mmCIF file of C-alpha atoms and ligand atoms in Angstrom:
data_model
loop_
_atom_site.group_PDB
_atom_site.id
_atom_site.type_symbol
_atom_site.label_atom_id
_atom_site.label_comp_id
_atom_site.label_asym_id
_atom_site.label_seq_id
_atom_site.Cartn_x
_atom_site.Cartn_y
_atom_site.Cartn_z
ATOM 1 C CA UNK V 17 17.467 -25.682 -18.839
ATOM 2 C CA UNK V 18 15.204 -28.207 -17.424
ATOM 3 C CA UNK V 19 11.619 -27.185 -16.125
ATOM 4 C CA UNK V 20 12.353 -27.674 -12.425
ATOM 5 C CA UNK V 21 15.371 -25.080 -12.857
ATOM 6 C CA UNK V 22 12.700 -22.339 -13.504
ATOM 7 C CA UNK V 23 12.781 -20.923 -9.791
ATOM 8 C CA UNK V 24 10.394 -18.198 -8.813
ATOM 9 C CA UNK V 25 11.400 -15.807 -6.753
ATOM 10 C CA UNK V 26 9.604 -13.432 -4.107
ATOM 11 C CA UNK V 27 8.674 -10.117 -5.269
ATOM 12 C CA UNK V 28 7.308 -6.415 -4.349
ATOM 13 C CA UNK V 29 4.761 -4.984 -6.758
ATOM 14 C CA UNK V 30 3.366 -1.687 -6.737
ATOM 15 C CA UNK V 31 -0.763 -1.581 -8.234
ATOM 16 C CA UNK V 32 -3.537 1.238 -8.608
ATOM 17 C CA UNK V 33 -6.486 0.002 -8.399
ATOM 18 C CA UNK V 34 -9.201 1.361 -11.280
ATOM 19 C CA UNK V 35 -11.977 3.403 -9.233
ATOM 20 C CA UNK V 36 -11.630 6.409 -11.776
ATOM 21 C CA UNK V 37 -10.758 4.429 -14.687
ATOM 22 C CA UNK V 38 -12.254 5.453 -18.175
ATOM 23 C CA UNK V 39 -11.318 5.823 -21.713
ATOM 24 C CA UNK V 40 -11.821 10.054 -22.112
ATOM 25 C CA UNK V 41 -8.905 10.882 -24.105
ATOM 26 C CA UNK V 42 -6.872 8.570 -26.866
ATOM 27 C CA UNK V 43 -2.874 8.644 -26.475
ATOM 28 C CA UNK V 44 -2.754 5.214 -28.077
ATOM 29 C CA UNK V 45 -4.213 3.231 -31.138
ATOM 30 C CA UNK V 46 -6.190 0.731 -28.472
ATOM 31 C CA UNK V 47 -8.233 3.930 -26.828
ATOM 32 C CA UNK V 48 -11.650 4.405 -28.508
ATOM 33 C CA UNK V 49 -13.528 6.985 -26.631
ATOM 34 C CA UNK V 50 -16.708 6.101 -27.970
ATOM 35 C CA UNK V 51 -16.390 2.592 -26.374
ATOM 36 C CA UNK V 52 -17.803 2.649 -22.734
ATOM 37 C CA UNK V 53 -16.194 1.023 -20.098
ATOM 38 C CA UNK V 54 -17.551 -1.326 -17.145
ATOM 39 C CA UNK V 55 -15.953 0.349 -14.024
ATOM 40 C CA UNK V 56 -17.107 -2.499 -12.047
ATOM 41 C CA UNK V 57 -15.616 -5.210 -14.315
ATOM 42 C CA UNK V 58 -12.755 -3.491 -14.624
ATOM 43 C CA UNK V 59 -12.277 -3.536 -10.437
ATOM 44 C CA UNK V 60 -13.033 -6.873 -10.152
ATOM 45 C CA UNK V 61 -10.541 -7.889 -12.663
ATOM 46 C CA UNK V 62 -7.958 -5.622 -11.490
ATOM 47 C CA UNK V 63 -8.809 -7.357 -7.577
ATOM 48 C CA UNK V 64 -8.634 -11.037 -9.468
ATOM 49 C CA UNK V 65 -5.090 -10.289 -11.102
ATOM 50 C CA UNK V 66 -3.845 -8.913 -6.969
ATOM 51 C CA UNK V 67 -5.223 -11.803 -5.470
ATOM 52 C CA UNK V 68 -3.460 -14.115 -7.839
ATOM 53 C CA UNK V 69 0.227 -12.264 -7.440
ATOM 54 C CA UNK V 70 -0.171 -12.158 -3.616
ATOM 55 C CA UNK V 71 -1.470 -15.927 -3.601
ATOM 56 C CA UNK V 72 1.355 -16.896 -5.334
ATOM 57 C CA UNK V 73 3.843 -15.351 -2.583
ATOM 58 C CA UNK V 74 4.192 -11.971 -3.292
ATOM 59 C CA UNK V 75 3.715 -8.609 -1.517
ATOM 60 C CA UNK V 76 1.732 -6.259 -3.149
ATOM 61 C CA UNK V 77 1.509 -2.192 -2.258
ATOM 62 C CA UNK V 78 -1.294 -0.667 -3.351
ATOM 63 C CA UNK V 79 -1.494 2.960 -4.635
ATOM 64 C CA UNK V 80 -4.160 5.518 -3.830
ATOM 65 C CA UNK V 81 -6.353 6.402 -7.064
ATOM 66 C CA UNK V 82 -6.809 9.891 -7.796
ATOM 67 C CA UNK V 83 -9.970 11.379 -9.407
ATOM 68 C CA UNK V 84 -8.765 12.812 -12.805
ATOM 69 C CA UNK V 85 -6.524 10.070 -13.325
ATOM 70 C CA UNK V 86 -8.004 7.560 -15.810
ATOM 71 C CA UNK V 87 -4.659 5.944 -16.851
ATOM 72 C CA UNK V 88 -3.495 5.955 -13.392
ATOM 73 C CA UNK V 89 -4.160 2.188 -13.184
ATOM 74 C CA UNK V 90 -1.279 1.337 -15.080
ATOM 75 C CA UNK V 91 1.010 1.889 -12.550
ATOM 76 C CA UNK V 92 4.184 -0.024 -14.254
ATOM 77 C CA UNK V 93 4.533 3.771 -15.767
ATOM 78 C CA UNK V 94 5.228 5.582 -12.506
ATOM 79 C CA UNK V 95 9.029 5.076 -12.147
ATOM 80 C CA UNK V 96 11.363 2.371 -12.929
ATOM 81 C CA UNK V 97 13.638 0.786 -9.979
ATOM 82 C CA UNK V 98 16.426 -1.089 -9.742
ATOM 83 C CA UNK V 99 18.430 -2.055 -6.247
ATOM 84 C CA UNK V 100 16.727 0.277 -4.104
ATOM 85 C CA UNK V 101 17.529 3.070 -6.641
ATOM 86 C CA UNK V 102 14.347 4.585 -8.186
ATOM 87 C CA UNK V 103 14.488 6.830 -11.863
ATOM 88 C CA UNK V 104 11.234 8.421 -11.604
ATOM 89 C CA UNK V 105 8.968 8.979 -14.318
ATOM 90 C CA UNK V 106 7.859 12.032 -16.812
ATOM 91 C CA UNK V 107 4.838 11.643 -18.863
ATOM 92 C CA UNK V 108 5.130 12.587 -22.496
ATOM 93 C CA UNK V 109 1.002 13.520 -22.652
ATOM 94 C CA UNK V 110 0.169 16.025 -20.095
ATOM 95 C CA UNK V 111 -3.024 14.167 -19.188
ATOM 96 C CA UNK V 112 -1.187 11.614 -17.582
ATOM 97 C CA UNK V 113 1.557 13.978 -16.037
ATOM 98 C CA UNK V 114 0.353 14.519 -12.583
ATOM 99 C CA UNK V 115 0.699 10.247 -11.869
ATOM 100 C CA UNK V 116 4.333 11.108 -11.697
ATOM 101 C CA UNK V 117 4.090 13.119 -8.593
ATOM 102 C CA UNK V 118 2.042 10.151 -6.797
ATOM 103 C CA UNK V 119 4.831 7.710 -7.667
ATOM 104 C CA UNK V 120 7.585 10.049 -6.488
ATOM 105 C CA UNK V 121 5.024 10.834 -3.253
ATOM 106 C CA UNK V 122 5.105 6.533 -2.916
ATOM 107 C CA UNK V 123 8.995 5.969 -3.219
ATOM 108 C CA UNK V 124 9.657 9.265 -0.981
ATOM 109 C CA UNK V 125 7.682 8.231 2.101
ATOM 110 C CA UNK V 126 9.533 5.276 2.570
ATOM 111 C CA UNK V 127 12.968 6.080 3.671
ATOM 112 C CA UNK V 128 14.443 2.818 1.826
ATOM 113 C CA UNK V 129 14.159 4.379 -1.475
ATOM 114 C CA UNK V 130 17.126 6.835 -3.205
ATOM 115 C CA UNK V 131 14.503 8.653 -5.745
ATOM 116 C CA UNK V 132 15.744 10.713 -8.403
ATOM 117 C CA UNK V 133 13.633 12.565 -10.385
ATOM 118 C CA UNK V 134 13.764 13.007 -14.140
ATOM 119 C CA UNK V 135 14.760 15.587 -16.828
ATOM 120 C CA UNK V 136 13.807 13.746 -19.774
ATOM 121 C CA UNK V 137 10.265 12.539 -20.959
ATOM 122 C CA UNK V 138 10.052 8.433 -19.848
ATOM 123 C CA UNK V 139 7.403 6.047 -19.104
ATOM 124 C CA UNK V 140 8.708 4.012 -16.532
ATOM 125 C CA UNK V 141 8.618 0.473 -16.940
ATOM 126 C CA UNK V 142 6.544 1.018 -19.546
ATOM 127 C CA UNK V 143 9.334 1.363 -21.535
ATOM 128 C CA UNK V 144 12.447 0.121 -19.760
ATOM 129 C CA UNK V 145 12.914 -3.586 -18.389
ATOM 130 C CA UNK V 146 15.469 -5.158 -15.824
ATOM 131 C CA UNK V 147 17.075 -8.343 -16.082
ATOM 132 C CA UNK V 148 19.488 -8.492 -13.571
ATOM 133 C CA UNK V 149 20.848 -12.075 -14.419
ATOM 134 C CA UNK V 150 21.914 -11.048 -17.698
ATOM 135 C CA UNK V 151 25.314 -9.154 -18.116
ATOM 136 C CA UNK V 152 26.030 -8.526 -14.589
ATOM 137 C CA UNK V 153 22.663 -6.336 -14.593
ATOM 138 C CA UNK V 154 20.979 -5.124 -17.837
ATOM 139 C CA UNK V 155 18.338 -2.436 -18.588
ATOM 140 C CA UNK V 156 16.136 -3.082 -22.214
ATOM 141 C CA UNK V 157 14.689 0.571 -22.837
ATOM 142 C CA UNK V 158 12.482 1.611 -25.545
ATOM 143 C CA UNK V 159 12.043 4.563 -27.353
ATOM 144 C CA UNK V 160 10.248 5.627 -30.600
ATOM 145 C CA UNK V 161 6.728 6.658 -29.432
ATOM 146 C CA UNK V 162 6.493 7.939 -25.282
ATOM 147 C CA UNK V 163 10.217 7.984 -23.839
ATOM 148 C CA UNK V 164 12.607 10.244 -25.035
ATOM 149 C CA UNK V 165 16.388 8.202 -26.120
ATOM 150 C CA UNK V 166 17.657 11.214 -23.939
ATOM 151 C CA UNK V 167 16.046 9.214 -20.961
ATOM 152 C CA UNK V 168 17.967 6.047 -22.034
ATOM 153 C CA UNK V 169 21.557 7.826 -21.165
ATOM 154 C CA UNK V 170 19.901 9.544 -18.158
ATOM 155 C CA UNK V 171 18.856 6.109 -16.772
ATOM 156 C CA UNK V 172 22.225 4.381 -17.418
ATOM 157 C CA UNK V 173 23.683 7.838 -14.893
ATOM 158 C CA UNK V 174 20.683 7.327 -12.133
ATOM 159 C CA UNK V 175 21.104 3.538 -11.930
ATOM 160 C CA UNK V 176 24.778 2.982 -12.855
ATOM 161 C CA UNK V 177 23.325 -0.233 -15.371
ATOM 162 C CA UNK V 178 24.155 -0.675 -19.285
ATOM 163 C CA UNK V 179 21.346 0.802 -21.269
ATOM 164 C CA UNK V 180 20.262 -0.894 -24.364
ATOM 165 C CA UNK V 181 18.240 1.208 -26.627
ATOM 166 C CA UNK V 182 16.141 -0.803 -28.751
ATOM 167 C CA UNK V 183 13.618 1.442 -31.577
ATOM 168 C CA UNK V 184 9.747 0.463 -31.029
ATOM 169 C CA UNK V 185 8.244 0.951 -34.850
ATOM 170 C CA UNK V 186 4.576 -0.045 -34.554
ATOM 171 C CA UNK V 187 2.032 2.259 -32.915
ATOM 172 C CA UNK V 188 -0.031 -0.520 -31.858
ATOM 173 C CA UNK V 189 2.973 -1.625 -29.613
ATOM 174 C CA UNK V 190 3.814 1.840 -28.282
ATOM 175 C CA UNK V 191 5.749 1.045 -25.239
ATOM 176 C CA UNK V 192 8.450 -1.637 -24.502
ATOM 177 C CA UNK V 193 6.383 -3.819 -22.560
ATOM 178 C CA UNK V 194 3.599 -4.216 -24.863
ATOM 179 C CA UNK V 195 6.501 -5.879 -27.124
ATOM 180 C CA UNK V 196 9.347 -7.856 -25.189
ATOM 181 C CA UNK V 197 9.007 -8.877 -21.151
ATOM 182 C CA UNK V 198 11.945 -10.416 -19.029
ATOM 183 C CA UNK V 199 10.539 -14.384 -17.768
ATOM 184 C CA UNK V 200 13.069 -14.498 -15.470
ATOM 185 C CA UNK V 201 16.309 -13.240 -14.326
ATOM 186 C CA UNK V 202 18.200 -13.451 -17.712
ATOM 187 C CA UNK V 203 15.564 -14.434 -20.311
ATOM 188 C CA UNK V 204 13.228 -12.468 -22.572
ATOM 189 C CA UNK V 205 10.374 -13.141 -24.589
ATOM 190 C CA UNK V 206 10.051 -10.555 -27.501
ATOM 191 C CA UNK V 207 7.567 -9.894 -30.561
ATOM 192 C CA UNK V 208 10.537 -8.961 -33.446
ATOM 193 C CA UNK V 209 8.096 -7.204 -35.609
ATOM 194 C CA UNK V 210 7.630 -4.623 -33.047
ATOM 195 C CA UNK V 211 11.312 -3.167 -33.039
ATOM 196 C CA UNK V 212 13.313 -1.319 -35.659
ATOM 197 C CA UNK V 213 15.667 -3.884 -37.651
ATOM 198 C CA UNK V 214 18.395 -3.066 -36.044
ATOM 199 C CA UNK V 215 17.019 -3.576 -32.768
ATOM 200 C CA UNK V 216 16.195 -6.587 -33.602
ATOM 201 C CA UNK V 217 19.848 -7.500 -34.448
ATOM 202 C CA UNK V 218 20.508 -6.851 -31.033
ATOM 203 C CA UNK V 219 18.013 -8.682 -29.214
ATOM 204 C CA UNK V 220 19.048 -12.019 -31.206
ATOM 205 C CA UNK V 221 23.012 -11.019 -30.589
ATOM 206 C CA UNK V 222 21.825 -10.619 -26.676
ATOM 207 C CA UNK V 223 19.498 -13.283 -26.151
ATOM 208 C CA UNK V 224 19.876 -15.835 -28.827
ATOM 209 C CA UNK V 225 17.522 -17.937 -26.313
ATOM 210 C CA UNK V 226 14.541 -15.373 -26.338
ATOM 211 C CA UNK V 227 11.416 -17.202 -26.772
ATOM 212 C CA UNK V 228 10.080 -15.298 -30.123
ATOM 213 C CA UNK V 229 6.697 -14.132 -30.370
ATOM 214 C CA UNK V 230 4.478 -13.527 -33.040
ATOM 215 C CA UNK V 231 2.095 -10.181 -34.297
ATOM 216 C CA UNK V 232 -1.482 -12.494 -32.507
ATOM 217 C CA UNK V 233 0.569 -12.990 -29.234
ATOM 218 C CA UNK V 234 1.451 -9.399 -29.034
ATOM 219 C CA UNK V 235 -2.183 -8.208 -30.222
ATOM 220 C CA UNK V 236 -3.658 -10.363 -27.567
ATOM 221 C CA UNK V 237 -1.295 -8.026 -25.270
ATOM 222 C CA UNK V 238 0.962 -12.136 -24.664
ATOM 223 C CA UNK V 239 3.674 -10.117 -23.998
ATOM 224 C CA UNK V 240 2.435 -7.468 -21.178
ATOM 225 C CA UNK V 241 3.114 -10.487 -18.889
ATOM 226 C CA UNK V 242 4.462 -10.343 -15.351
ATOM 227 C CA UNK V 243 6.756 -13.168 -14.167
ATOM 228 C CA UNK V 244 8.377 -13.985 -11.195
ATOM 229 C CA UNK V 245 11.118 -16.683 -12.788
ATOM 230 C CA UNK V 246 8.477 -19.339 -12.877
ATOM 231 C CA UNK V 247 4.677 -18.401 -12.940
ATOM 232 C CA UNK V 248 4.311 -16.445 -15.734
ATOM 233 C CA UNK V 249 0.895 -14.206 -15.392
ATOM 234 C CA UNK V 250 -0.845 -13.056 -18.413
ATOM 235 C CA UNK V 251 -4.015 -12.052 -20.171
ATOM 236 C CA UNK V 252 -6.821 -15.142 -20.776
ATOM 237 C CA UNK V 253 -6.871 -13.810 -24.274
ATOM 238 C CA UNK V 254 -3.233 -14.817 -24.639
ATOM 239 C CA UNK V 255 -3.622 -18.976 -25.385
ATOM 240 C CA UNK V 256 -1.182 -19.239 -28.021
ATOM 241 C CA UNK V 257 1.430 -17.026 -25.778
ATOM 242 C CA UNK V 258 0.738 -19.522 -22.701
ATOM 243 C CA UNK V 259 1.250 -22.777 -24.509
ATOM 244 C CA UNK V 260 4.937 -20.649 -25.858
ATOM 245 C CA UNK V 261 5.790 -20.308 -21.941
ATOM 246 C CA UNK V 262 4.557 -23.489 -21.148
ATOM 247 C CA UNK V 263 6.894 -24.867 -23.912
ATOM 248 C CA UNK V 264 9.960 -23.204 -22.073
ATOM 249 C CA UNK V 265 9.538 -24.804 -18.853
ATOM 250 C CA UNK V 266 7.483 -21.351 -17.316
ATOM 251 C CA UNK V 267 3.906 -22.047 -15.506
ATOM 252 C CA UNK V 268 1.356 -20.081 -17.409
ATOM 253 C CA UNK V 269 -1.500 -18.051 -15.135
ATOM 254 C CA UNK V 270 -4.176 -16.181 -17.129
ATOM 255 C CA UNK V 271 -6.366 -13.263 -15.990
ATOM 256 C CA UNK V 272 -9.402 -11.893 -17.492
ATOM 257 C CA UNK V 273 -8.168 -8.325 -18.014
ATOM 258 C CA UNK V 274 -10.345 -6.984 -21.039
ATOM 259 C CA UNK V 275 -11.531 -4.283 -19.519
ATOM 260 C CA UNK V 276 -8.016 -2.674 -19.042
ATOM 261 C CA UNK V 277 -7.388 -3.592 -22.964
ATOM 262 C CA UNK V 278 -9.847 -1.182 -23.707
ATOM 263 C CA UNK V 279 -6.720 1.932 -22.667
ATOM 264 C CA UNK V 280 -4.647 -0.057 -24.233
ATOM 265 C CA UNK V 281 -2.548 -2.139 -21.031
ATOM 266 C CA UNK V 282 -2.914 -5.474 -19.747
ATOM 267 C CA UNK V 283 -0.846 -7.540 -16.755
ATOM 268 C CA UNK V 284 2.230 -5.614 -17.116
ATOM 269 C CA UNK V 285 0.493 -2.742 -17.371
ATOM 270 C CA UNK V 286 -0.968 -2.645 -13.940
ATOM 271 C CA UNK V 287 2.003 -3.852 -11.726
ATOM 272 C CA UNK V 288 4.834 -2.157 -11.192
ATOM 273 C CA UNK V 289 7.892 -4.202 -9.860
ATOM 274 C CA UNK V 290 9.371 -2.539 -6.222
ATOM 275 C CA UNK V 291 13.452 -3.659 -6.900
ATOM 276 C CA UNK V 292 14.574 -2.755 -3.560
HETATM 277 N N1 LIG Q 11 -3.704 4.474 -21.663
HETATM 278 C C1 LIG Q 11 -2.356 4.314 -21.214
HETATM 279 C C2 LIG Q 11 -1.416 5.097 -22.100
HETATM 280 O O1 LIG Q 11 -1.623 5.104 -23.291
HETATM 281 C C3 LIG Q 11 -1.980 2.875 -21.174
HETATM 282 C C4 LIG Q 11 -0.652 2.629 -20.546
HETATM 283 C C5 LIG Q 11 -0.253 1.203 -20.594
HETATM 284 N N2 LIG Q 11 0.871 0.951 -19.777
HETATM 285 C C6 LIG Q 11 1.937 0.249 -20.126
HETATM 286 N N3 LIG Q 11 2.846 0.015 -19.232
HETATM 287 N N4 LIG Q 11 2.115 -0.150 -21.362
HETATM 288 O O2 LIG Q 11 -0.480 5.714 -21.642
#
């Protein structure tokens, strides 16, 4: 495929911004509590990575943070849409539980959205990805460390889309998006070394055109990238993971975003895709 062929294409985001964000309780390896954290920083970075998705195009919602909530910044966890259909989340640690009801509040006061809300335990897009190109429509979902497999099956009911379960193995990569991200409608870009062996069998039989990242591009949080088919937005931190995007026709955009590193999140992290 030649560069010009990588077409963006408008989206709908969903961000939280950080006003009450803090590292007070560890649910992953990247969370040290004794570590403070600059609340302003953080803000202006999180402002820096909106103004760069809605200067490129794209409509951004923004959530209202709640006191309480320290984690509520990474709003990709909230729910997980696809085609105006939205599988709502449930958080496996009960610090983070109550973000679920914001989400649902979100999706239910906007009559376009069919909400259905979850039995199982599931991170949102945290752990599942869309690539509607691929397949006739495709969900990647993770499981190992926060969702539940159980959620994998309930998805595939709530959105009527194959589910592919694919077995996260390292802690530091404890959701799916930390570990593989969709660049555009049909292609992936995936650390191996974060999924069981097996899994990894069945990323290279589905997407023998994946562009393969390596442990540094996945510590540097290369793969908790947001793309819209063409710009491909992603941590500063991430060089070697830009010049890998670069190399497969995709327009690399990096934003400071070390402050939300520090709870363990990055681009993807922080923007939840609306799939209307
Ligand atoms: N501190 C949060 C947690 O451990 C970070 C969530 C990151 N979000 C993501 N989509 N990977 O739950």
């Amino acid at each position: 495929m030649s560069y010009t062929e990588r077409l963006p294409r408008n989206r709908a985001y969903l961000m939280c911004p950080p006003k009450h964000f803090t590292v007070e309780y560890a649910i992953n390896p990247w969370m040290d509590t004794t570590v403070t954290v600059d609340a302003g920083l953080a803000l202006k970075q999180w402002e820096q990575l909106r103004t760069t998705l809605t200067d490129l195009g794209h409509v951004v919602h923004v959530l209202d943070p709640e006191p309480g909530l320290p984690d509520m910044v990474y709003s990709a966890n909230g729910a997980f849409s696809v085609d105006g259909t939205v599988y709502g989340a449930r958080f496996l640690h009960p610090q983070r539980a109550d973000e679920a009801v914001a989400h649902q509040a979100f999706y239910l006061s906007d009559g376009e959205w069919k909400f259905v809300a979850p039995e199982h335990v599931n991170e949102g897009e945290g752990d599942f990805a869309y690539l509607p190109g691929a397949y006739g429509g495709l969900v990647l979902a993770g499981y190992g460390f926060r969702t539940d497999p159980a959620a994998h099956a309930e998805a595939q009911e709530v959105l009527g889309r194959p589910v592919v379960s694919l077995k996260l193995v390292d802690p530091a990569f404890y959701h799916l998006d930390t570990a593989l991200a969709a660049l555009d409608d049909r292609h992936v870009t995936y650390y191996p070394g974060a999924f069981s062996p097996a899994s990894q069998q069945v990323l290279a039989q589905l997407f023998p055109d994946a562009v393969i990242a390596d442990r540094g591009d996945a510590e540097a949080f290369g793969l908790n990238l947001v793309s819209d088919g063409r710009h491909v937005i992603l941590n500063t931190e991430a060089v070697a993971m830009g010049h890998k995007v670069r190399e497969a026709g995709y327009l690399p955009v990096h934003v400071d975003l070390s402050e939300l590193k520090r709870g363990g999140g990055s681009v993807k992290c922080a923007v939840a895709e609306l799939r209307a």
